[in-house]
Amino acid sequence: MVVSESSARRYALDPDVRLMLEVQADSAAAFEELVARYQSRLLTLLKHLVGDHELAEDLTQEVFLRVYRARKSYQPGAKFATWLFKIAGRLAANALRDRARHPSLNLPGQDSGSQPMRPLPKALQAGSGLMPARQLDKAEIRQVVRLALEALNPRQRMAVLLSKFEGLSYAEIAQVMDISPKAVKSLLCRARECLREVLQPYFEEGAWPHREDFAHDE
Amino acid sequence: MSEKHFPPDEELVAYLDGELDAEQSRRIEALLASDAEVRRRVQELERTWDLLDELDATPADARFTHGTLEVVALTARQELEQALAQKTAARRMWWWRRLGGLCLAALLGFSAVAFLAPDPNRQLLQDLPLLERFDEYRPIGGVEFLELLDKAQLFSGEEGELSDKKPSFVSESLIERREYVENLTLDDKRRLLQVAERFAALTSSEQQALRQLQEYLQQSPRAEQLYALIRRYVEWWKSLPSYSRAELAELAADKRIEWIKKRLREEQAREGGRGPSTRDIEALQTWLREYLARHEAALLNTLSEPERKRFAELSPSMRQRAVFWHTWQQWQALGPNKLSLSNKDLEEVRSRLSREARQRLEAMPPERQWQTIVRWLLHGMRRPAPFSGSPERPFQPDDERLMEFFEKELSDEQRDRLLSLPGDEMHRELQRLFFLSRGGRSMEGPPRRKLLRENGERFPHQPGGAPPPWPGPPPFPAEKQEQTPPKPDKA
């Protein structure tokens, strides 16, 4: 990564970049501080990306391990968070690819597309057609939203999570995902459209979302 | 649907994400105002987006953090081992070329392993700045009292005073702290460990208060002045008798300030102004040391036969201390003028003092003068000696230790007797009993059962063993302690 002096100066204002520079100078306290600041965010991001808590934990630790290993070559060319999420995104993509090669392990967001993501509660399925204005409880909403998110393809999901929960701009998401800001715009648009398509009928009619209800268009 | 009325979703989404410029945003807003279909579309997109808030976060717990740090520590260790293995496998020429890099890797690996692996000393390192100043922080107790003390301006001193005692080592970096601790002498390490043990014995809220105090001082722009204030206060606090300090410790911060004000007023009235200066106290201590050296033989003659015999068996420096202690006790019991001190001696003492102190003494009858001199010497004994804080500082039991001794090691009868004494006397007697209970070794420091065990030594005085050679007197004033233990008394 070639870093201009002005951008290095700009990013040196990011407190996390400063911490990372301390890690570079072998400050263990700074490393711990970074772990403390980011572990929950990474864990949440990765859990939503890979849909598996244990795997997300392993990946989170792997991210920090890579940060530690890369400390000497680190250059403050971007917000620290974008660098960190880039590592996380690549690891998650690799993990999903590995899982795809072993179909016995059913993961959300695989591009195999033909199977329902998860067995759906029978009662809900049975009653789903005619349940206008049914009161949804919190847990149920959460489950439906999770299901909708998991139904996005991994790249859409990544863009959505970075935008929604990390508040990253299109330009920053582009940096994390190694694509153009224009591509981010289009990715997020399709993702939102997918979410709307799958969630809208549910909240209007109580229809439980099925994977086949919408197509991936990556 | 034409684009004029219905912009592409990408634009609507970018609008919702705040990614459009002002002109584009205005265009969308105009459409939203005029076109119900666009409005509905945007609402749908917004609504589903808001639903994502329902997704649960996955907070990492302490177990997970610990696991992460361990994984990294393990890697650091492996990196180090790998680097070392490569070193042995490499060809000679290569080895030389890479030597620099390997040293760095070794250093790196070491520091990472040392710090990232679970470390029992971690807490100690974290608390190090506080432990370094524990004896000064303890009487302060917490931020609230310090702030009140600062506001009350009771101990404002001259600038530059005590400037030789700047805040000591307070590096932010744990690595530097570790290096610092590793480079301490064995004695200093023991001392630090003792302080850490005393700190650990406090309640968690007391510990918390002291940590907050340390934090507060570290961040205060007036840290230097506050440290000086703490030192001045603690110096005064040490001149209080134990029971007063215990009484003070019981009070809430604001009540403590009231108590201190009252006490200072009383002291001022009693002393007719300021107490003796450090220089005067030092001068008195020097005079006393010289006087005792000159009159040792004569003083020994006043002892009973068995006592004299016992004194004779002591090493010269121990004998010097013993004579001091003996004389000191007599002075306090009888008053120096009842002993062998003459008016000439009094003149000599006065000649060594500052003009102010001299004038104060001269205004009193001789007997009062001696009493005042004894009080000043006593004051000096309780105050930290000029070399306090240096590693050679002779051991003075602090109040906590004395109170613990009072509560746990004395009989009810002894306690009753002590409590019936006036404050100063009680303090003296308690100190004497404490030293007696510790034997001659008390001169070199508190019993270090744990550390001695760790170092494979036996605790110096086994219960039921030979009695100590001489009750340990208070440290000989302003003189560096001799490290050689006294010979055991066979008498």
XYZ file of C-alpha atoms in Angstrom:
709
model
C 0.000 0.000 0.000
C 1.506 3.289 -1.061
C 0.674 5.962 1.424
C 1.065 9.634 0.791
C 2.372 11.797 3.555
C -0.813 13.832 3.750
C -3.076 10.801 4.069
C -0.736 9.328 6.668
C -1.066 12.565 8.598
C -4.803 12.574 8.183
C -5.203 9.060 9.468
C -2.766 9.628 12.284
C -5.656 11.529 13.882
C -7.647 8.306 14.102
C -7.079 7.140 17.704
C -7.137 3.533 16.550
C -4.423 4.235 14.018
C -2.369 5.675 16.836
C -2.969 2.542 18.872
C -1.941 0.398 15.949
C 1.272 2.397 15.592
C 1.941 1.630 19.242
C 1.324 -2.043 18.521
C 3.838 -1.676 15.735
C 6.283 -0.455 18.369
C 5.478 -3.628 20.343
C 3.153 -2.164 22.910
C 1.148 -5.053 24.270
C -1.114 -2.668 26.157
C -2.090 -1.013 22.889
C -2.815 -4.374 21.351
C -5.057 -5.289 24.240
C -6.815 -1.978 23.869
C -7.489 -2.666 20.202
C -8.809 -6.114 21.044
C -11.054 -4.594 23.683
C -12.359 -1.960 21.286
C -13.052 -4.178 18.337
C -13.670 -7.716 19.471
C -17.424 -7.392 19.995
C -17.896 -5.473 16.757
C -15.890 -8.016 14.809
C -17.616 -10.915 16.456
C -21.026 -9.486 15.610
C -20.015 -8.726 12.036
C -18.503 -12.146 11.489
C -21.368 -13.955 13.124
C -23.801 -12.304 10.741
C -21.469 -12.971 7.854
C -20.931 -16.677 8.460
C -24.016 -17.417 10.539
C -22.175 -19.572 13.035
C -21.084 -18.400 16.468
C -18.142 -20.715 16.941
C -16.776 -20.072 13.497
C -17.207 -16.337 14.065
C -15.174 -16.594 17.273
C -12.411 -18.465 15.497
C -12.383 -15.930 12.708
C -12.330 -12.988 15.109
C -9.275 -14.427 16.819
C -7.715 -15.047 13.444
C -8.293 -11.402 12.501
C -6.444 -10.219 15.602
C -3.701 -12.711 14.984
C -3.254 -11.320 11.482
C -3.228 -7.796 12.819
C -0.467 -8.816 15.202
C 1.507 -10.538 12.467
C 1.105 -7.632 10.099
C 2.006 -5.010 12.697
C 5.424 -4.330 11.246
C 4.176 -3.708 7.748
C 1.190 -1.650 8.841
C 0.952 1.776 7.257
C -1.685 4.276 8.326
C -3.204 4.707 4.872
C -6.835 4.420 5.888
C -9.046 4.345 8.924
C -7.916 1.505 11.139
C -11.422 0.039 11.083
C -11.438 -0.315 7.303
C -8.162 -2.232 7.401
C -9.494 -4.475 10.136
C -12.788 -5.150 8.377
C -10.935 -5.875 5.163
C -9.046 -8.647 6.919
C -12.288 -9.877 8.473
C -14.097 -9.810 5.128
C -11.430 -11.857 3.397
C -11.326 -14.414 6.173
C -15.094 -14.726 6.161
C -15.145 -15.148 2.379
C -12.530 -17.901 2.598
C -14.441 -19.632 5.357
C -17.652 -19.510 3.330
C -15.859 -20.871 0.280
C -14.452 -23.740 2.327
C -17.868 -24.494 3.679
C -19.344 -24.439 0.190
C -16.947 -27.204 -0.758
C -18.345 -29.286 2.073
C -22.068 -29.206 1.501
C -22.754 -31.285 4.580
C -22.287 -28.089 6.488
C -25.204 -25.919 5.630
C -24.317 -22.272 5.714
C -26.410 -19.245 5.030
C -25.760 -17.201 1.986
C -24.365 -19.957 -0.159
C -24.957 -19.532 -3.785
C -26.387 -23.018 -4.171
C -29.714 -21.278 -3.855
C -32.191 -24.131 -4.112
C -32.650 -25.186 -0.526
C -34.458 -23.358 2.202
C -31.945 -21.726 4.492
C -33.235 -23.277 7.611
C -36.129 -25.538 8.557
C -38.986 -23.188 9.283
C -41.382 -23.629 12.144
C -44.234 -25.713 10.839
C -46.942 -23.844 12.653
C -45.793 -20.588 11.225
C -45.551 -21.981 7.737
C -48.979 -23.500 7.953
C -50.605 -20.358 9.152
C -48.550 -17.990 7.125
C -50.943 -17.384 4.257
C -53.720 -15.789 6.217
C -52.502 -13.909 9.176
C -53.229 -10.267 8.650
C -52.077 -7.860 11.290
C -50.735 -10.612 13.456
C -48.857 -9.324 16.441
C -45.204 -10.256 16.099
C -43.154 -10.796 19.179
C -39.620 -9.473 19.433
C -37.924 -12.831 19.155
C -39.924 -13.655 16.093
C -39.067 -10.376 14.392
C -35.420 -10.935 15.189
C -35.524 -14.398 13.719
C -37.217 -13.198 10.547
C -34.775 -10.347 10.064
C -31.841 -12.651 10.660
C -33.203 -15.025 8.126
C -33.640 -12.220 5.615
C -30.098 -11.023 6.178
C -28.713 -14.520 5.856
C -30.548 -14.861 2.591
C -28.416 -12.109 1.044
C -25.293 -13.204 -0.724
C -22.099 -12.712 1.302
C -20.988 -9.560 -0.499
C -24.358 -7.898 -0.111
C -24.436 -8.942 3.491
C -20.993 -7.513 4.119
C -21.937 -4.188 2.514
C -25.171 -4.037 4.506
C -23.481 -4.776 7.815
C -20.706 -2.252 7.231
C -23.184 0.400 6.209
C -25.817 -0.279 8.822
C -23.778 -1.189 11.902
C -20.372 0.320 11.292
C -21.717 3.449 9.635
C -19.106 3.290 6.887
C -19.528 5.462 3.811
C -19.663 3.993 0.323
C -16.045 5.029 -0.193
C -14.969 3.246 3.001
C -16.973 0.141 2.179
C -15.333 0.224 -1.239
C -11.924 0.231 0.454
C -12.867 -2.673 2.694
C -14.288 -4.735 -0.151
C -11.777 -3.760 -2.816
C -14.441 -2.541 -5.220
C -15.435 0.867 -6.552
C -17.832 3.149 -4.632
C -20.172 2.819 -7.609
C -20.182 -0.940 -7.178
C -20.963 -0.453 -3.493
C -23.902 1.728 -4.418
C -25.287 -0.902 -6.686
C -24.551 -3.721 -4.220
C -26.357 -1.918 -1.421
C -29.265 -1.122 -3.649
C -29.733 -4.749 -4.610
C -29.293 -5.807 -1.005
C -31.928 -3.387 0.184
C -34.243 -4.457 -2.554
C -33.778 -8.100 -1.537
C -34.475 -7.248 2.070
C -37.548 -5.320 1.083
C -38.791 -8.119 -1.110
C -38.433 -10.745 1.549
C -39.526 -8.741 4.549
C -42.321 -6.722 3.043
C -44.777 -9.594 2.437
C -44.030 -11.006 5.805
C -44.954 -7.879 7.614
C -47.930 -7.319 5.428
C -49.277 -10.846 5.343
C -47.215 -12.841 7.833
C -45.572 -14.894 5.060
C -42.463 -16.654 6.246
C -39.568 -15.873 3.922
C -38.184 -18.647 1.792
C -34.864 -18.609 0.120
C -36.447 -19.242 -3.260
C -38.528 -16.117 -2.796
C -35.732 -14.018 -4.131
C -32.775 -14.418 -6.384
C -29.160 -13.564 -5.938
C -27.847 -11.317 -8.526
C -24.203 -11.049 -7.819
C -42.675 4.283 -15.331
C -40.451 7.045 -16.564
C -37.225 7.945 -14.779
C -38.474 11.484 -14.384
C -41.154 10.345 -11.978
C -39.504 7.296 -10.613
C -35.749 7.531 -10.082
C -33.793 4.278 -10.027
C -33.698 2.553 -6.661
C -29.953 3.144 -6.547
C -30.600 6.852 -6.270
C -33.235 6.402 -3.596
C -30.965 4.117 -1.587
C -28.017 6.485 -1.975
C -30.335 9.279 -0.847
C -31.303 7.298 2.257
C -27.630 6.544 2.909
C -26.738 10.223 2.701
C -24.468 9.610 -0.253
C -25.987 12.102 -2.696
C -24.704 15.614 -3.161
C -26.889 18.591 -2.293
C -28.272 18.997 -5.778
C -29.216 15.312 -6.138
C -30.753 15.273 -2.680
C -32.891 18.284 -3.477
C -34.140 16.548 -6.624
C -35.165 13.451 -4.657
C -36.796 15.563 -1.958
C -38.824 17.422 -4.552
C -40.003 14.100 -5.946
C -40.842 12.827 -2.482
C -42.990 15.878 -1.920
C -44.858 15.510 -5.175
C -44.944 11.778 -5.946
C -46.781 9.411 -3.614
C -45.378 6.365 -5.388
C -41.776 7.481 -4.781
C -42.699 8.232 -1.185
C -44.125 4.765 -0.695
C -41.069 3.184 -2.243
C -38.687 5.105 0.006
C -40.792 4.273 3.059
C -40.637 0.579 2.248
C -36.886 0.686 1.829
C -36.515 2.632 5.042
C -38.785 0.356 6.980
C -36.961 -2.816 6.044
C -33.631 -1.124 6.711
C -34.782 -0.091 10.177
C -35.781 -3.667 10.869
C -32.114 -4.623 10.794
C -31.842 -2.912 14.178
C -33.544 -5.999 15.536
C -30.454 -8.080 14.825
C -28.710 -8.981 18.023
C -25.138 -7.964 18.775
C -22.693 -10.600 19.944
C -20.691 -9.157 22.804
C -17.352 -10.806 23.489
C -16.840 -11.920 27.077
C -13.690 -11.994 29.203
C -13.097 -15.642 28.366
C -13.028 -14.802 24.712
C -10.660 -11.847 25.200
C -8.351 -14.010 27.226
C -8.457 -16.683 24.540
C -7.625 -14.159 21.821
C -4.661 -12.789 23.720
C -3.416 -16.280 24.432
C -3.628 -17.246 20.778
C -1.561 -14.208 19.880
C 0.920 -14.848 22.682
C 1.349 -18.400 21.467
C 2.023 -17.162 17.965
C 4.546 -14.682 19.236
C 6.319 -17.504 21.017
C 6.256 -19.708 17.934
C 7.631 -16.870 15.832
C 10.481 -16.563 18.246
C 11.212 -20.294 18.246
C 11.038 -20.396 14.500
C 13.458 -17.535 14.236
C 15.844 -19.299 16.559
C 15.532 -22.598 14.667
C 16.273 -20.815 11.433
C 19.316 -19.368 13.030
C 20.822 -22.786 13.737
C 19.894 -24.177 10.356
C 21.249 -21.272 8.403
C 24.645 -21.221 6.846
C 27.367 -19.353 8.582
C 27.508 -16.408 6.190
C 23.793 -16.104 6.211
C 23.749 -16.327 9.922
C 25.941 -13.293 10.207
C 23.849 -11.370 7.759
C 20.677 -12.158 9.593
C 21.970 -11.723 13.074
C 20.584 -8.232 13.388
C 17.128 -9.305 12.272
C 17.114 -12.293 14.570
C 18.015 -10.246 17.585
C 15.072 -8.044 16.800
C 12.767 -11.017 16.361
C 13.945 -12.457 19.640
C 13.351 -9.206 21.407
C 9.979 -8.827 19.807
C 8.917 -12.349 20.543
C 10.086 -12.010 24.072
C 8.224 -8.842 24.767
C 5.089 -10.145 23.123
C 5.193 -13.441 24.982
C 6.091 -11.757 28.203
C 3.207 -9.380 27.970
C 0.517 -11.232 26.191
C 0.791 -14.498 28.080
C -1.209 -14.663 31.305
C 0.966 -12.955 33.839
C 0.514 -13.053 37.598
C 2.565 -9.872 37.931
C 0.361 -7.989 35.558
C -1.738 -6.380 38.281
C 1.375 -5.394 40.138
C 2.751 -3.705 37.031
C -0.516 -1.949 36.422
C -0.590 -0.678 39.977
C 3.105 0.143 40.028
C 2.830 3.947 40.013
C 0.393 3.673 42.891
C 2.476 1.139 44.818
C 5.511 3.371 44.439
C 3.667 6.050 46.358
C 1.504 3.830 48.519
C 2.815 5.223 51.806
C 1.981 8.720 50.660
C -1.370 7.888 49.124
C -2.640 5.774 51.978
C -3.109 8.648 54.470
C -4.857 10.612 51.711
C -7.194 7.740 50.943
C -8.864 9.147 47.849
C -9.595 12.023 45.521
C -12.272 13.635 47.662
C -9.977 14.229 50.617
C -7.156 15.464 48.407
C -9.423 18.012 46.772
C -10.652 19.259 50.155
C -7.114 19.404 51.473
C -6.035 21.346 48.434
C -8.899 23.761 48.835
C -8.296 24.245 52.541
C -4.711 25.399 51.847
C -3.547 24.082 55.190
C -0.259 22.729 53.953
C 0.744 25.182 51.314
C 4.497 25.251 51.225
C 7.216 27.223 49.567
C 7.817 26.470 45.927
C 10.856 24.364 45.338
C 10.572 22.785 48.732
C 10.865 19.006 48.508
C 11.684 19.420 44.854
C 14.180 16.610 45.153
C 11.243 14.256 45.546
C 9.647 14.535 42.163
C 6.973 12.026 41.244
C 8.950 8.916 40.651
C 8.705 6.371 37.911
C 5.283 6.392 36.299
C 5.825 5.125 32.775
C 2.672 4.381 30.836
C 4.235 1.422 29.127
C 3.945 -1.924 30.862
C 7.106 -3.017 29.081
C 9.056 -0.178 30.647
C 7.494 -0.873 34.022
C 8.540 -4.485 33.784
C 12.065 -3.477 32.907
C 12.079 -1.097 35.809
C 10.945 -3.788 38.241
C 13.381 -6.308 36.838
C 16.224 -3.876 37.362
C 15.385 -3.227 41.010
C 17.757 -4.565 43.615
C 16.609 -7.588 45.564
C 15.870 -5.396 48.572
C 13.805 -3.007 46.515
C 11.904 -5.916 45.011
C 11.148 -7.189 48.486
C 10.045 -3.760 49.544
C 7.777 -3.510 46.525
C 6.318 -6.912 47.225
C 5.553 -5.919 50.791
C 3.788 -2.822 49.621
C 1.853 -4.883 47.070
C 0.810 -7.239 49.851
C -0.337 -4.355 51.999
C -2.268 -2.943 49.073
C -3.847 -6.321 48.386
C -4.951 -6.506 52.021
C -7.146 -3.413 51.616
C -10.826 -3.732 50.814
C -11.665 -3.482 47.151
C -13.300 -0.082 47.622
C -10.171 1.232 49.360
C -8.082 -0.131 46.518
C -10.401 1.459 44.027
C -10.181 4.823 45.792
C -6.382 4.736 45.678
C -6.387 3.771 42.006
C -8.692 6.692 41.311
C -6.368 8.944 43.264
C -3.419 7.807 41.166
C -5.420 8.330 37.984
C -6.509 11.774 39.146
C -2.975 12.826 39.945
C -1.684 11.487 36.681
C -4.179 13.502 34.714
C -4.147 16.661 36.770
C -2.330 19.622 35.233
C -1.374 20.523 38.802
C 0.097 17.113 39.543
C 3.417 18.538 40.702
C 1.819 20.859 43.277
C -0.562 18.166 44.438
C 2.287 15.708 44.958
C 4.084 18.344 47.003
C 0.924 18.941 49.023
C 0.557 15.214 49.660
C 4.135 14.976 50.849
C 3.769 17.943 53.183
C 0.554 16.581 54.586
C 1.928 13.086 55.045
C 5.007 14.457 56.745
C 2.786 16.211 59.239
C 0.479 13.208 59.498
C 3.434 11.050 60.477
C 4.121 13.342 63.400
C 0.728 12.478 64.861
C 0.491 9.763 67.448
C -1.056 6.480 66.322
C -4.298 6.947 68.155
C -4.777 10.322 66.493
C -4.119 8.859 63.104
C -6.537 6.049 63.832
C -9.123 8.616 64.918
C -8.526 10.607 61.772
C -8.906 7.557 59.572
C -12.382 6.971 60.981
C -13.678 10.368 59.881
C -15.342 11.335 56.625
C -13.238 13.518 54.324
C -14.826 16.849 55.349
C -14.687 15.999 59.041
C -11.036 15.098 58.640
C -10.314 18.568 57.337
C -12.060 20.063 60.393
C -10.090 17.794 62.664
C -6.821 18.750 60.983
C -7.577 22.457 61.228
C -8.264 22.118 64.925
C -5.135 20.095 65.464
C -2.971 22.569 63.594
C -4.370 25.411 65.694
C -3.537 23.505 68.860
C -0.049 22.761 67.656
C 0.521 26.345 66.785
C -0.609 27.457 70.206
C 1.606 24.887 71.881
C 4.706 25.582 69.854
C 4.149 29.313 69.824
C 4.489 29.273 66.100
C 5.950 26.815 63.687
C 7.443 23.523 64.761
C 11.151 22.876 64.484
C 12.577 23.051 60.989
C 14.109 20.023 59.369
C 17.520 21.639 59.623
C 17.086 22.170 63.375
C 16.002 18.605 63.843
C 18.992 17.367 61.919
C 21.260 19.572 64.004
C 19.739 18.163 67.181
C 20.181 14.623 65.943
C 23.814 15.259 65.063
C 24.436 16.813 68.439
C 22.801 13.876 70.206
C 24.830 11.354 68.263
C 28.048 13.158 69.087
C 27.078 13.666 72.695
C 26.339 9.988 73.179
C 29.583 8.968 71.492
C 31.495 11.272 73.838
C 29.737 10.087 76.937
C 29.221 6.452 76.165
C 31.523 5.182 78.918
C 29.932 7.438 81.512
C 26.472 6.458 80.441
C 27.342 2.779 80.581
C 28.489 3.280 84.137
C 24.995 4.248 85.129
C 23.744 0.810 84.134
C 23.282 -2.135 86.415
C 25.903 -4.872 86.279
C 23.954 -7.385 84.133
C 22.943 -4.616 81.747
C 26.518 -3.447 81.404
C 27.617 -6.980 80.679
C 25.013 -7.291 77.988
C 25.997 -3.981 76.451
C 29.636 -5.010 76.423
C 28.882 -7.982 74.232
C 27.268 -5.903 71.536
C 29.044 -4.725 68.426
C 30.139 -1.070 68.670
C 27.367 0.175 66.408
C 24.739 -1.839 68.218
C 26.070 -0.589 71.514
C 25.813 2.935 70.239
C 22.178 2.391 69.436
C 21.547 0.666 72.712
C 23.079 3.558 74.620
C 20.972 5.938 72.646
C 17.822 4.010 73.391
C 18.598 3.670 77.038
C 19.430 7.341 77.405
C 16.443 8.334 75.422
C 14.135 6.356 77.680
C 15.657 7.929 80.741
C 15.371 11.386 79.310
C 11.773 10.864 78.581
C 11.099 9.388 81.997
C 13.118 11.806 84.091
C 13.918 14.752 81.898
C 17.451 15.356 80.658
C 18.227 17.967 83.264
C 17.908 15.310 85.968
C 20.715 13.418 84.307
C 24.194 14.382 83.452
C 23.344 17.242 81.150
C 24.700 20.580 82.169
C 23.950 24.132 81.221
C 27.071 23.974 79.084
C 25.518 21.144 77.140
C 22.402 23.201 76.730
C 24.440 26.074 75.393
C 26.115 23.800 72.933
C 22.784 22.474 71.725
C 21.436 25.975 71.263
C 24.506 27.102 69.378
C 23.818 24.538 66.717
C 20.270 25.643 66.083
C 18.835 28.323 63.855
C 18.436 31.770 65.315
C 14.690 31.354 65.471
C 14.868 28.072 67.397
C 17.589 29.458 69.620
C 15.509 32.467 70.532
C 12.528 30.324 71.281
C 14.575 28.151 73.620
C 16.278 31.040 75.310
C 12.928 32.458 76.258
C 12.270 29.395 78.432
C 13.681 28.242 81.764
C 16.406 25.521 81.324
C 14.155 22.649 82.328
C 11.541 23.678 79.753
C 14.308 24.023 77.205
C 15.359 20.409 77.684
C 11.768 19.266 77.507
C 11.335 21.168 74.274
C 14.542 19.699 72.846
C 13.329 16.189 73.679
C 9.994 16.949 72.058
C 11.688 18.248 68.966
C 13.861 15.164 68.787
C 10.786 13.019 69.175
C 9.110 15.003 66.448
C 12.098 14.315 64.235
C 11.929 10.626 64.935
C 8.367 10.349 63.818
C 8.963 12.466 60.795
C 10.520 10.807 57.817
C 14.241 11.294 58.084
C 15.918 13.417 55.410
C 16.864 10.244 53.603
C 13.371 8.805 53.713
C 12.433 7.183 50.488
C 15.961 6.111 49.774
C 16.543 2.369 49.779
C 18.621 2.655 52.925
C 15.750 4.059 54.908
C 15.739 2.409 58.289
C 12.584 0.640 59.093
C 9.949 2.538 61.024
C 6.753 0.690 61.638
C 3.937 2.556 60.007
C 0.668 3.155 61.763
C -1.164 0.358 60.114
C 1.488 -2.064 61.218
C 1.483 -0.654 64.723
C -2.287 -0.797 64.930
C -2.276 -4.329 63.666
C 0.334 -5.186 66.235
C -1.758 -3.461 68.890
C -4.891 -5.342 67.944
C -3.498 -8.763 67.235
C -0.351 -9.301 69.191
C -0.857 -7.621 72.540
C -2.669 -9.032 75.530
C -5.800 -7.353 76.839
C -3.810 -6.233 79.815
C -1.146 -4.617 77.670
C -3.779 -2.922 75.571
C -5.540 -1.557 78.653
C -2.298 -0.218 80.010
C -1.444 1.451 76.716
C -4.848 2.995 76.406
C -4.543 4.518 79.837
C -1.420 6.444 78.775
C -1.404 9.916 77.265
C -1.278 9.832 73.466
C 2.398 10.494 72.910
C 3.421 8.059 75.573
C 1.117 5.424 74.247
C 2.717 5.811 70.837
C 6.200 5.513 72.283
C 5.321 2.542 74.380
C 3.592 0.838 71.510
C 6.639 1.345 69.332
C 8.863 0.012 72.063
C 6.731 -3.098 72.476
C 6.706 -3.544 68.740
C 10.480 -3.395 68.526
C 10.786 -5.679 71.515
C 8.538 -8.214 69.849
C 10.682 -8.094 66.723
C 13.996 -8.241 68.506
C 17.221 -6.696 67.219
C 16.360 -7.580 63.650
C 13.703 -4.954 63.665
C 16.437 -2.498 62.806
C 16.697 -3.899 59.370
C 13.097 -4.094 58.471
C 9.872 -5.813 59.194
C 9.753 -9.566 59.475
C 9.715 -11.030 56.037
C 8.412 -14.481 56.678
C 7.257 -15.081 53.172
C 10.284 -13.692 51.463
C 12.685 -15.395 53.763
C 10.894 -18.628 53.109
C 11.146 -17.981 49.436
C 14.845 -17.411 49.753
C 15.358 -20.559 51.765
C 16.290 -18.714 54.924
C 14.955 -19.374 58.333
C 12.968 -16.765 60.075
C 15.467 -15.070 62.399
C 13.727 -15.622 65.701
C 12.090 -18.956 66.057
C 9.501 -19.058 68.790
C 11.118 -20.378 71.937
C 14.585 -19.676 70.615
C 17.209 -17.461 72.186
C 15.879 -14.064 73.173
C 16.958 -11.155 71.042
C 20.143 -9.476 72.262
C 18.580 -6.141 72.934
C 15.229 -4.587 72.419
C 15.478 -2.817 69.127
C 15.667 0.905 69.737
C 14.192 3.260 67.219
C 16.568 3.903 64.383
C 19.534 5.891 65.347
C 18.822 9.382 64.142
C 20.044 10.382 60.733
C 22.545 7.634 60.489
C 22.676 4.960 57.877
C 21.760 1.595 59.293
C 24.336 -1.062 59.578
C 23.303 -4.153 57.745
C 25.174 -6.720 59.848
C 22.859 -8.426 62.284
C 23.944 -8.390 65.912
C 25.677 -11.350 67.433
C 23.282 -13.576 69.364
C 23.258 -12.937 73.052
C 24.437 -15.904 75.068
C 24.158 -14.163 78.402
